[in-house]
Amino acid sequence: MGEYFKELFGGTKSLVVGLGITIKHMVKPVVTLQYPHESLKMSARFRGHIELLGDEETGASKCVVCGMCQRACPSGCIALAGEKPEGAKKKVLTSYVLDFTKCSLCGQCVESCKFGAITFSKEYNLAGPRKEAYIFDLKKRLEERSG
Amino acid sequence: MSDLARSQNQETFVLNLGPQHPATHGVLRVKLTMDGEYIVEAEPVLGYIHRMHEKMGENRTWAQFMPNTARLDYLGALSYNHGYVKVVEQAMGIEVPERAEYIRVITVELNRIASHLLWFGAFVLDLGGFTPLLYAFDDREHILDLLESVTGARLTFCYFRFGGLYNDIDDDFVTGSRAFIKRLRKRMPDYHNLVTKNIILITRLKDIGILPGEMCRKYGATGPVLRGSGVDYDVRKNEPYSVYPELDFDVPVYSECDSMARYMVRMDEMEQSMRIIEQALDKLPAGPIMPEKVPKILKPEPGDYYSAVEAPRGTFGIRVVSDGTNKAYRLKLRSPTFSNLSLFGEASQGMLLADALALMGSLDLVIPEIDR
Ligand code: SF4
Ligand code: SF4
C-alpha cells in the first residue's frame, strides 16, 4: 500500500515538474522565423546552385571551356559548348546549361574550375510547377545580370 | 508463418505497418501477424527506397562517390563522409594533417549530437509526447547553423576530402561551438526533468523491449542498441581512429537491455560528445587542412580495403576492392541500422503493438540507410 502511494506521489510530481518546464518555455521569446514574411540570409559558404562569374571589366564569362567541371560532376548536370573565334587565342563560351534537377550540390564543379569561372549562388527559395523550370541557362543569366 | 502462429488456435490477422506511417520514419513496411493486440510475428519488408548506392560506387570515380555517402544516413552524414575518406586514404596511403583530424572529430561529434537530438524528439513523439520535439529541434538548429557556416550544407554534407577538408573553420565557428555547448548543458536538465523522469515515459520503457546482449550479437547490432544491452563496444575505443585516442571520454553502457537503457545511452552520449568537442577545441593545432600533395587522379593499388567508424547509430563499415583503376571494383557498405532492425522480428514476438512501436523507436532507424 505504501509503495502504491509513493508511486502515485512520485508520478504526480514528475508531471507537475514537466508542466513547469513547459510553462517556462511558453513565456520565453519565440524562436521560429515567420517564414514567408521573413527569410534568412544564407551564410557566406552556403552552396546553392552554381552560377557563372563574369570578368570584372568586360562582364563576359571567365570560362575558357576546358570542360573540367563537366567531367568532375558526378551526375552529369553540366552541358557546355564553346568555339574559337578566328584570330582569338582562347575559346569563348557559347552555351552553359545546368540541369539543376539532378544536381546534388556537392560543389565538385566549383572546386575543379581553375579559372574561378563558377561560384555558388545563395538562392534557396526555389519552387516551380515544371521540371523545365530547373534547366538553367547560366550564360543567359550572366548576361542578364551584367546588363 | 511461424510454428507459433500456426499452432495457436486463435484466429490471427495481418496488419501492415507502413510503408507510409509516421512511426516508421520513412518507407519501411513491417508485416505484422497479430493476435488481438499481441504480435505473433513481425516481418520487416525492405526495398522501398533502394537506390543502388553500392552499384553507383562502381560506376563513379572515387571522388564522385563522395556526395553519395551523405545520402545514406542523412542525419549523421559526416560520419559516413568520414568512413569513406578514411578507407580511400588507407588505400592510397594519404597522411591527414593533424588540424584536419581535429576538425573532423569536432564536426562529426556535433553531427552526432544533432542526430541524437532529432532521435530524442522523434522517439518521444512516437510515444505520444509532442513538446520535446520542438525543444530538441530548437537546439539542433544551432548545430545546423554552425555546420552550414563551414560546410555550406545543412544536412547532406560533403565536407571531408581525401587527405583533409573542404574548408577550414574560423574563430566564429569555435566561439559558436563553445556557446552551443554551454547552451546545451543548460538545457539537458530540462530534458531530464521533462522527459527522462516523466512517469509515463518510464512506465512505457522500463523493462519493456528486452534485447539480451546475445541477441544483439547474433544479429550484429551495434551502437547505442548494443551498448544498451550491456556490451561495451564502441569503434572509437575498440579500434581507435583519427585523434580519438588523444581525447578523454567514456562510453556509456547500460546493462538493463530494455528500451529505457537505449534511451539513457543516447542521452549520455550527448554529454560525452560535448566533452570530446570541448577538448578538441582546446587542443586544436594550427596548420594546413590538406596535405601538400594529393594525387589528382586517384588509382589505389589493387587490393581489398576495409575501414569502420562509429556513426550515431552504430558501426558503419565500408569495404572497397580496387583493381587499380579510377573507380572501385566493388564497394560494400555495412550500415548499422540494417543489423539493428534485423532483430526486431525476434524481439517483438509476443509484445503488445504499442510496446513494439516503442521498441522500434528506441532502435533509432533511418530507412535510407537500411535500403541504401
Ligand atoms: S554541385 Fe555537384 S552535382 Fe551540382 S553541378 Fe556541380 S558537380 Fe554537378
Ligand atoms: S572548369 Fe571552369 S573554365 Fe573550365 S569549363 Fe568549367 S567553368 Fe569553364
Coordinates of C-alpha atoms and ligand atoms in Angstrom, one line a residue:
Chain A
M1 CA 0.0 0.0 0.0
G2 CA 2.8 2.4 1.0
E3 CA 4.6 1.6 -2.3
Y4 CA 1.4 2.5 -4.2
F5 CA 1.1 5.9 -2.7
K6 CA 4.8 6.6 -3.1
E7 CA 4.5 5.8 -6.8
L8 CA 1.4 7.9 -7.1
F9 CA 3.1 10.8 -5.4
G10 CA 6.3 10.5 -7.4
G11 CA 4.4 10.2 -10.6
T12 CA 2.3 13.3 -10.0
K13 CA 5.4 15.2 -9.0
S14 CA 7.1 14.3 -12.3
L15 CA 4.1 15.6 -14.3
V16 CA 4.0 18.8 -12.4
V17 CA 7.7 19.4 -12.9
G18 CA 7.3 18.7 -16.6
L19 CA 4.4 21.1 -16.8
G20 CA 6.5 23.8 -15.1
I21 CA 9.2 23.5 -17.8
T22 CA 6.6 23.8 -20.5
I23 CA 5.2 26.9 -18.9
K24 CA 8.7 28.4 -18.5
H25 CA 9.3 27.9 -22.2
M26 CA 5.8 29.3 -23.1
V27 CA 6.7 32.7 -21.8
K28 CA 10.1 32.8 -23.5
P29 CA 10.6 34.7 -26.7
V30 CA 9.5 33.0 -29.9
V31 CA 12.4 31.2 -31.7
T32 CA 10.8 30.4 -35.0
L33 CA 11.1 32.6 -38.1
Q34 CA 7.8 33.6 -39.7
Y35 CA 8.9 32.2 -43.0
P36 CA 7.0 33.6 -45.9
H37 CA 7.1 37.0 -44.3
E38 CA 10.7 36.9 -43.3
S39 CA 13.5 34.9 -44.8
L40 CA 17.0 34.1 -43.8
K41 CA 20.2 35.4 -45.2
M42 CA 22.4 32.5 -46.2
S43 CA 25.9 32.2 -44.8
A44 CA 28.9 33.1 -46.9
R45 CA 29.8 29.5 -47.7
F46 CA 26.2 28.3 -48.4
R47 CA 26.2 26.2 -51.5
G48 CA 23.3 27.0 -53.8
H49 CA 23.1 26.0 -57.4
I50 CA 26.1 27.2 -59.5
E51 CA 26.3 30.5 -61.4
L52 CA 28.8 31.8 -63.9
L53 CA 31.1 34.6 -62.9
G54 CA 31.8 37.4 -65.3
D55 CA 35.0 39.3 -65.8
E56 CA 35.0 42.5 -63.6
E57 CA 35.7 44.8 -66.5
T58 CA 34.1 43.3 -69.6
G59 CA 31.3 41.3 -67.9
A60 CA 32.0 38.4 -70.2
S61 CA 32.3 34.9 -68.7
K62 CA 35.6 33.9 -67.4
C63 CA 35.1 30.4 -68.6
V64 CA 37.7 29.0 -71.0
V65 CA 35.7 25.9 -71.9
C66 CA 38.2 23.5 -70.6
G67 CA 35.4 21.1 -69.6
M68 CA 36.9 20.2 -66.2
C69 CA 33.6 21.0 -64.3
Q70 CA 31.6 18.8 -66.7
R71 CA 34.0 15.9 -66.1
A72 CA 34.0 16.3 -62.4
C73 CA 30.3 16.4 -61.9
P74 CA 29.0 13.1 -60.6
S75 CA 25.6 13.5 -62.0
G76 CA 26.2 14.9 -65.5
C77 CA 24.4 18.1 -64.8
I78 CA 26.5 20.4 -66.9
A79 CA 26.4 20.8 -70.6
L80 CA 28.6 23.4 -72.2
A81 CA 29.9 24.4 -75.6
G82 CA 32.4 26.9 -76.9
E83 CA 34.1 28.0 -80.1
K84 CA 37.3 29.6 -81.1
P85 CA 36.7 32.8 -83.0
E86 CA 39.1 33.5 -85.8
G87 CA 42.2 35.1 -84.6
A88 CA 41.5 34.7 -80.9
K89 CA 43.8 32.8 -78.6
K90 CA 41.2 31.4 -76.2
K91 CA 38.0 29.6 -76.7
V92 CA 34.8 31.6 -76.0
L93 CA 31.8 30.1 -74.2
T94 CA 28.7 29.8 -76.4
S95 CA 26.4 28.0 -74.0
Y96 CA 26.5 26.7 -70.4
V97 CA 23.4 24.8 -69.2
L98 CA 22.9 23.4 -65.8
D99 CA 20.3 20.7 -65.2
F100 CA 19.5 21.5 -61.6
T101 CA 17.1 18.6 -61.3
K102 CA 20.0 16.2 -61.0
C103 CA 22.4 18.4 -59.0
S104 CA 23.4 17.2 -55.6
L105 CA 25.1 20.5 -54.6
C106 CA 28.3 18.7 -54.0
G107 CA 30.5 21.5 -55.2
Q108 CA 32.9 19.4 -57.2
C109 CA 32.4 21.6 -60.3
V110 CA 33.4 24.7 -58.4
E111 CA 36.4 23.0 -56.9
S112 CA 37.6 21.7 -60.2
C113 CA 37.5 25.0 -62.0
K114 CA 40.9 26.5 -62.0
F115 CA 39.8 29.8 -63.6
G116 CA 37.3 31.0 -61.0
A117 CA 34.6 31.0 -63.6
I118 CA 31.8 29.5 -61.5
T119 CA 30.5 30.0 -58.0
F120 CA 27.6 29.0 -55.7
S121 CA 24.6 31.2 -55.7
K122 CA 22.8 31.9 -52.4
E123 CA 19.4 31.1 -53.7
Y124 CA 17.3 28.6 -51.8
N125 CA 13.8 29.8 -52.3
L126 CA 13.2 27.6 -55.3
A127 CA 9.9 26.1 -56.2
G128 CA 8.2 25.5 -59.6
P129 CA 5.5 23.6 -61.2
R130 CA 7.5 22.1 -64.0
K131 CA 10.8 20.3 -64.4
E132 CA 11.9 22.6 -67.2
A133 CA 12.0 25.5 -64.8
Y134 CA 15.2 24.0 -63.4
I135 CA 17.1 23.7 -66.6
F136 CA 19.1 26.9 -66.1
D137 CA 20.8 28.6 -69.0
L138 CA 23.6 30.1 -66.9
K139 CA 25.2 32.1 -69.8
K140 CA 21.9 33.9 -70.3
R141 CA 21.6 34.6 -66.6
L142 CA 25.1 36.0 -66.6
E143 CA 24.3 38.3 -69.5
E144 CA 21.1 39.5 -67.8
R145 CA 22.9 40.2 -64.6
S146 CA 25.7 42.2 -66.3
G147 CA 23.0 44.0 -68.3
Chain B
M1 CA 4.0 -18.2 -40.9
S2 CA 5.9 -19.4 -37.9
D3 CA 5.0 -22.5 -36.0
L4 CA 4.0 -20.3 -33.1
A5 CA 1.3 -18.7 -35.2
R6 CA 0.2 -21.9 -36.8
S7 CA 0.0 -23.8 -33.5
Q8 CA -2.3 -21.3 -31.9
N9 CA -6.0 -22.0 -32.2
Q10 CA -6.9 -18.3 -32.2
E11 CA -7.5 -16.6 -35.4
T12 CA -4.8 -14.2 -36.4
F13 CA -4.9 -11.3 -38.8
V14 CA -2.3 -9.4 -40.8
L15 CA -1.6 -5.8 -40.1
N16 CA 0.6 -3.7 -42.3
L17 CA 2.7 -1.1 -40.5
G18 CA 3.8 1.3 -43.2
P19 CA 5.3 1.8 -45.8
Q20 CA 3.8 5.2 -45.0
H21 CA 3.4 5.6 -41.3
P22 CA 4.7 8.3 -39.0
A23 CA 6.1 5.8 -36.6
T24 CA 8.3 4.1 -39.1
H25 CA 10.1 7.3 -40.1
G26 CA 10.2 6.7 -43.8
V27 CA 9.3 4.0 -46.2
L28 CA 9.7 0.9 -44.0
R29 CA 7.0 -1.7 -44.1
V30 CA 6.5 -4.2 -41.3
K31 CA 4.1 -7.1 -41.9
L32 CA 2.6 -7.9 -38.6
T33 CA 0.7 -11.1 -37.8
M34 CA -1.5 -10.1 -34.9
D35 CA -3.4 -12.0 -32.3
G36 CA -5.6 -9.2 -31.0
E37 CA -3.2 -6.6 -29.6
Y38 CA -0.3 -9.0 -29.4
I39 CA 2.3 -9.6 -32.1
V40 CA 2.7 -13.2 -33.2
E41 CA 5.2 -12.4 -36.0
A42 CA 6.8 -9.3 -37.4
E43 CA 8.5 -9.3 -40.7
P44 CA 10.2 -6.1 -41.9
V45 CA 9.8 -5.7 -45.7
L46 CA 12.6 -3.6 -47.2
G47 CA 13.5 -2.2 -50.6
Y48 CA 11.1 0.8 -51.0
I49 CA 13.8 3.3 -51.1
H50 CA 16.6 1.3 -52.6
R51 CA 18.9 3.5 -54.7
M52 CA 21.8 1.2 -55.6
H53 CA 24.4 3.2 -53.8
E54 CA 26.8 0.3 -53.9
K55 CA 26.4 -0.1 -57.7
M56 CA 26.8 3.7 -58.1
G57 CA 30.2 3.4 -56.3
E58 CA 31.4 1.1 -59.0
N59 CA 30.4 3.5 -61.8
R60 CA 31.8 6.7 -60.5
T61 CA 35.3 7.9 -59.8
W62 CA 36.5 7.8 -56.2
A63 CA 35.8 11.5 -55.7
Q64 CA 32.5 11.4 -57.4
F65 CA 31.1 8.9 -54.9
M66 CA 31.6 11.4 -52.1
P67 CA 28.2 13.0 -52.2
N68 CA 26.5 9.6 -52.1
T69 CA 27.9 8.9 -48.6
A70 CA 25.9 11.8 -47.2
R71 CA 22.7 10.3 -48.5
L72 CA 22.8 7.0 -46.6
D73 CA 22.1 8.2 -43.1
Y74 CA 21.1 11.8 -43.8
L75 CA 21.0 12.6 -40.0
G76 CA 24.6 11.6 -39.4
A77 CA 26.1 12.3 -42.8
L78 CA 29.5 13.4 -41.6
S79 CA 30.3 10.0 -40.0
Y80 CA 29.6 8.4 -43.4
N81 CA 31.8 11.0 -45.1
H82 CA 34.5 10.1 -42.6
G83 CA 34.2 6.4 -43.1
Y84 CA 34.6 6.8 -46.9
V85 CA 37.5 9.2 -46.9
K86 CA 39.2 7.0 -44.3
V87 CA 39.1 3.9 -46.4
V88 CA 40.3 5.7 -49.5
E89 CA 43.1 7.4 -47.6
Q90 CA 44.1 4.0 -46.3
A91 CA 44.1 2.5 -49.8
M92 CA 46.1 5.5 -51.2
G93 CA 48.4 5.9 -48.2
I94 CA 47.5 9.5 -47.8
E95 CA 48.5 11.2 -44.5
V96 CA 46.0 13.6 -43.0
P97 CA 47.3 16.8 -41.3
E98 CA 46.5 16.9 -37.6
R99 CA 44.4 20.0 -37.7
A100 CA 42.1 18.4 -40.3
E101 CA 41.7 15.3 -38.0
Y102 CA 40.7 17.5 -35.1
I103 CA 38.2 19.4 -37.2
R104 CA 36.8 16.1 -38.4
V105 CA 36.3 14.9 -34.9
I106 CA 34.6 18.2 -33.8
T107 CA 32.2 18.3 -36.7
V108 CA 31.4 14.6 -36.5
E109 CA 30.6 14.9 -32.8
L110 CA 28.4 18.0 -33.4
N111 CA 26.7 15.9 -36.0
R112 CA 26.2 13.1 -33.6
I113 CA 24.6 15.4 -31.1
A114 CA 22.3 16.8 -33.8
S115 CA 21.3 13.2 -34.7
H116 CA 20.6 12.2 -31.1
L117 CA 18.6 15.3 -30.6
L118 CA 16.4 14.5 -33.5
W119 CA 16.1 10.9 -32.4
F120 CA 15.1 12.2 -28.9
G121 CA 12.4 14.4 -30.3
A122 CA 11.1 11.8 -32.7
F123 CA 11.2 9.0 -30.2
V124 CA 9.1 10.9 -27.6
L125 CA 6.8 11.9 -30.5
D126 CA 6.3 8.1 -31.2
L127 CA 5.3 7.7 -27.6
G128 CA 2.8 10.5 -27.9
G129 CA 4.7 13.5 -26.4
F130 CA 4.8 16.4 -28.9
T131 CA 6.5 19.2 -27.0
P132 CA 10.1 17.8 -26.5
L133 CA 10.4 17.5 -30.3
L134 CA 10.1 21.3 -30.6
Y135 CA 12.8 21.9 -27.9
A136 CA 15.1 19.4 -29.5
F137 CA 14.7 21.0 -32.9
D138 CA 15.5 24.4 -31.5
D139 CA 18.8 23.1 -30.2
R140 CA 19.6 21.1 -33.3
E141 CA 19.0 24.2 -35.4
H142 CA 22.0 25.8 -33.7
I143 CA 24.2 22.9 -34.8
L144 CA 22.9 23.0 -38.3
D145 CA 23.7 26.7 -38.5
L146 CA 27.3 26.1 -37.2
L147 CA 27.8 23.3 -39.7
E148 CA 26.3 25.2 -42.5
S149 CA 28.8 28.1 -41.9
V150 CA 31.7 25.7 -42.5
T151 CA 30.4 23.1 -44.9
G152 CA 27.9 25.1 -46.9
A153 CA 25.2 22.5 -46.4
R154 CA 22.8 21.8 -43.6
L155 CA 22.1 18.1 -43.9
T156 CA 23.7 16.3 -46.8
F157 CA 27.2 17.4 -46.0
C158 CA 30.0 16.7 -48.4
Y159 CA 32.8 18.2 -46.3
F160 CA 35.7 15.9 -46.0
R161 CA 38.2 15.4 -48.8
F162 CA 40.7 12.7 -49.4
G163 CA 43.6 13.9 -47.2
G164 CA 41.7 16.6 -45.3
L165 CA 38.8 19.0 -45.6
Y166 CA 37.0 21.2 -48.0
N167 CA 37.1 24.3 -45.8
D168 CA 38.9 25.5 -42.7
I169 CA 37.0 26.5 -39.6
D170 CA 37.2 30.1 -38.4
D171 CA 37.0 31.8 -35.0
D172 CA 33.3 32.3 -35.3
F173 CA 32.8 28.6 -35.5
V174 CA 35.0 28.0 -32.5
T175 CA 33.2 30.6 -30.3
G176 CA 29.8 29.4 -31.8
S177 CA 30.6 25.8 -30.8
R178 CA 31.6 26.7 -27.3
A179 CA 28.5 28.8 -26.9
F180 CA 26.3 26.0 -28.1
I181 CA 27.8 23.5 -25.7
K182 CA 27.2 26.0 -22.9
R183 CA 23.6 26.3 -24.0
L184 CA 23.0 22.5 -24.4
R185 CA 24.5 21.9 -20.9
K186 CA 21.8 24.2 -19.5
R187 CA 19.1 22.5 -21.5
M188 CA 20.0 18.9 -20.6
P189 CA 18.5 19.2 -17.0
D190 CA 15.3 20.5 -18.6
Y191 CA 15.2 17.4 -20.9
H192 CA 15.8 15.1 -18.0
N193 CA 13.1 16.7 -15.8
L194 CA 10.6 17.0 -18.6
V195 CA 11.2 13.6 -20.3
T196 CA 13.6 11.2 -18.5
K197 CA 11.9 11.5 -15.1
N198 CA 8.4 11.5 -16.6
I199 CA 6.3 8.8 -15.1
I200 CA 4.6 8.0 -18.4
L201 CA 7.8 7.6 -20.2
I202 CA 9.3 5.4 -17.5
T203 CA 6.3 3.1 -17.4
R204 CA 6.4 2.7 -21.2
L205 CA 10.1 2.0 -21.5
K206 CA 11.3 0.3 -18.3
D207 CA 11.6 -3.5 -18.5
I208 CA 10.0 -3.4 -22.0
G209 CA 11.6 -4.3 -25.3
I210 CA 14.3 -6.5 -23.8
L211 CA 17.2 -7.2 -26.1
P212 CA 19.7 -9.5 -24.5
G213 CA 23.3 -9.0 -25.4
E214 CA 23.4 -12.4 -27.0
M215 CA 20.6 -11.4 -29.4
C216 CA 22.4 -8.2 -30.3
R217 CA 25.5 -10.2 -31.1
K218 CA 23.5 -12.7 -33.2
Y219 CA 22.1 -10.1 -35.4
G220 CA 25.2 -7.9 -35.5
A221 CA 23.5 -5.0 -33.7
T222 CA 25.9 -2.1 -32.8
G223 CA 25.9 1.4 -31.4
P224 CA 23.6 2.5 -28.7
V225 CA 21.4 -0.6 -29.2
L226 CA 24.4 -2.9 -28.3
R227 CA 25.6 -0.6 -25.5
G228 CA 22.1 -0.5 -24.0
S229 CA 22.4 -4.3 -23.8
G230 CA 25.5 -4.2 -21.6
V231 CA 28.1 -4.8 -24.2
D232 CA 30.9 -2.3 -24.1
Y233 CA 31.7 -1.8 -27.7
D234 CA 32.5 1.4 -29.5
V235 CA 34.7 1.6 -32.6
R236 CA 36.2 4.9 -31.3
K237 CA 37.6 2.9 -28.3
N238 CA 38.0 -0.6 -29.7
E239 CA 39.6 0.2 -33.0
P240 CA 40.7 3.8 -32.4
Y241 CA 41.0 6.0 -35.4
S242 CA 41.6 9.7 -36.1
V243 CA 42.5 11.6 -32.9
Y244 CA 40.1 9.9 -30.6
P245 CA 42.9 8.2 -28.6
E246 CA 44.1 11.7 -27.6
L247 CA 40.7 12.7 -26.2
D248 CA 39.3 11.6 -22.9
F249 CA 35.8 10.3 -23.0
D250 CA 33.7 7.5 -21.6
V251 CA 31.5 5.0 -23.4
P252 CA 28.1 4.9 -21.7
V253 CA 26.9 1.3 -21.2
Y254 CA 23.7 0.2 -19.5
S255 CA 23.0 -3.5 -18.8
E256 CA 19.2 -3.4 -18.4
C257 CA 18.7 -4.3 -22.1
D258 CA 15.3 -2.5 -22.1
S259 CA 14.1 0.5 -24.2
M260 CA 15.0 2.8 -21.3
A261 CA 18.6 1.6 -21.4
R262 CA 18.9 2.5 -25.0
Y263 CA 17.3 5.9 -24.3
M264 CA 19.8 6.5 -21.5
V265 CA 22.8 5.5 -23.6
R266 CA 22.0 8.2 -26.2
M267 CA 21.3 10.9 -23.6
D268 CA 24.7 10.2 -22.0
E269 CA 26.4 10.1 -25.4
M270 CA 25.4 13.6 -26.0
E271 CA 27.2 14.6 -22.8
Q272 CA 30.3 12.7 -23.9
S273 CA 30.2 14.3 -27.3
M274 CA 30.2 17.7 -25.7
R275 CA 33.3 16.6 -23.7
I276 CA 35.0 15.5 -26.8
I277 CA 34.3 18.7 -28.7
E278 CA 35.5 20.9 -25.8
Q279 CA 38.8 19.0 -25.6
A280 CA 39.3 19.0 -29.3
L281 CA 38.6 22.8 -29.5
D282 CA 41.2 23.3 -26.7
K283 CA 43.8 21.2 -28.4
L284 CA 43.1 22.3 -32.0
P285 CA 46.5 22.7 -33.6
A286 CA 47.3 25.3 -36.2
G287 CA 48.4 24.2 -39.6
P288 CA 47.2 23.1 -43.0
I289 CA 43.9 21.3 -43.6
M290 CA 45.1 19.4 -46.6
P291 CA 48.4 17.5 -47.2
E292 CA 50.8 19.2 -49.6
K293 CA 50.4 16.6 -52.3
V294 CA 47.3 14.6 -53.1
P295 CA 47.3 12.9 -56.4
K296 CA 44.8 14.4 -58.8
I297 CA 43.6 11.2 -60.2
L298 CA 43.2 8.5 -57.6
K299 CA 44.1 5.0 -58.6
P300 CA 44.6 2.9 -55.4
E301 CA 46.8 -0.2 -55.6
P302 CA 44.8 -3.3 -56.4
G303 CA 43.6 -4.7 -53.1
D304 CA 40.9 -5.1 -50.6
Y305 CA 40.4 -2.4 -48.0
Y306 CA 38.1 -2.1 -45.1
S307 CA 37.5 0.6 -42.5
A308 CA 34.9 1.3 -39.9
V309 CA 33.7 4.3 -37.9
E310 CA 31.3 4.8 -35.1
A311 CA 28.3 6.5 -36.6
P312 CA 25.5 7.8 -34.4
R313 CA 23.6 4.6 -35.0
G314 CA 26.4 2.1 -34.7
T315 CA 29.3 0.7 -36.7
F316 CA 29.5 1.9 -40.3
G317 CA 31.8 -0.2 -42.2
I318 CA 32.9 0.2 -45.7
R319 CA 34.8 -2.2 -47.9
V320 CA 36.3 -1.3 -51.2
V321 CA 38.0 -3.6 -53.7
S322 CA 40.3 -1.7 -56.1
D323 CA 41.6 -3.1 -59.3
G324 CA 43.9 -0.2 -59.8
T325 CA 41.6 1.9 -61.9
N326 CA 40.0 5.2 -61.1
K327 CA 36.8 3.5 -60.0
A328 CA 36.1 1.0 -57.3
Y329 CA 35.7 -2.6 -58.5
R330 CA 33.4 -3.4 -55.6
L331 CA 32.1 -1.1 -52.9
K332 CA 30.2 -2.7 -50.0
L333 CA 28.5 -0.6 -47.3
R334 CA 27.8 -2.1 -43.9
S335 CA 25.2 0.1 -42.3
P336 CA 24.3 -0.1 -38.7
T337 CA 20.6 0.2 -38.8
F338 CA 20.1 -2.7 -41.2
S339 CA 21.5 -5.0 -38.5
N340 CA 19.7 -3.2 -35.7
L341 CA 16.4 -3.6 -37.5
S342 CA 17.0 -7.3 -38.2
L343 CA 16.5 -8.2 -34.6
F344 CA 13.0 -6.6 -34.5
G345 CA 11.3 -9.7 -35.8
E346 CA 12.5 -11.9 -33.0
A347 CA 12.4 -9.3 -30.3
S348 CA 8.9 -8.2 -30.9
Q349 CA 7.3 -11.6 -30.7
G350 CA 4.6 -11.7 -28.1
M351 CA 4.8 -8.0 -27.5
L352 CA 1.9 -5.5 -27.4
L353 CA 1.8 -3.4 -30.6
A354 CA 2.2 -0.2 -28.7
D355 CA 5.3 -1.5 -26.9
A356 CA 6.8 -2.8 -30.1
L357 CA 6.5 0.7 -31.6
A358 CA 8.4 2.0 -28.6
L359 CA 11.0 -0.7 -29.1
M360 CA 11.2 0.3 -32.8
G361 CA 11.7 3.9 -31.8
S362 CA 14.4 3.0 -29.4
L363 CA 16.3 1.4 -32.3
D364 CA 16.6 4.8 -34.0
L365 CA 16.0 3.7 -37.6
V366 CA 16.9 5.7 -40.6
I367 CA 15.4 4.0 -43.6
P368 CA 17.5 5.3 -46.5
E369 CA 20.5 3.8 -44.7
I370 CA 18.8 0.4 -44.4
D371 CA 17.9 0.3 -48.0
R372 CA 20.9 2.1 -49.5
Ligands
SF4_1 S1 27.3 20.9 -57.5 FE1 27.9 18.8 -57.9 S2 26.1 17.8 -58.9 FE2 25.8 20.0 -58.9 S3 26.5 20.7 -60.9 FE3 28.3 20.9 -59.5 S4 29.4 18.9 -59.6 FE4 27.4 18.6 -60.6
SF4_2 S1 36.0 24.3 -65.3 FE1 35.7 26.5 -65.3 S2 36.8 27.2 -67.1 FE2 36.6 25.0 -67.3 S3 34.7 24.7 -68.5 FE3 34.1 24.6 -66.3 S4 33.5 26.7 -65.8 FE4 34.7 26.8 -67.7

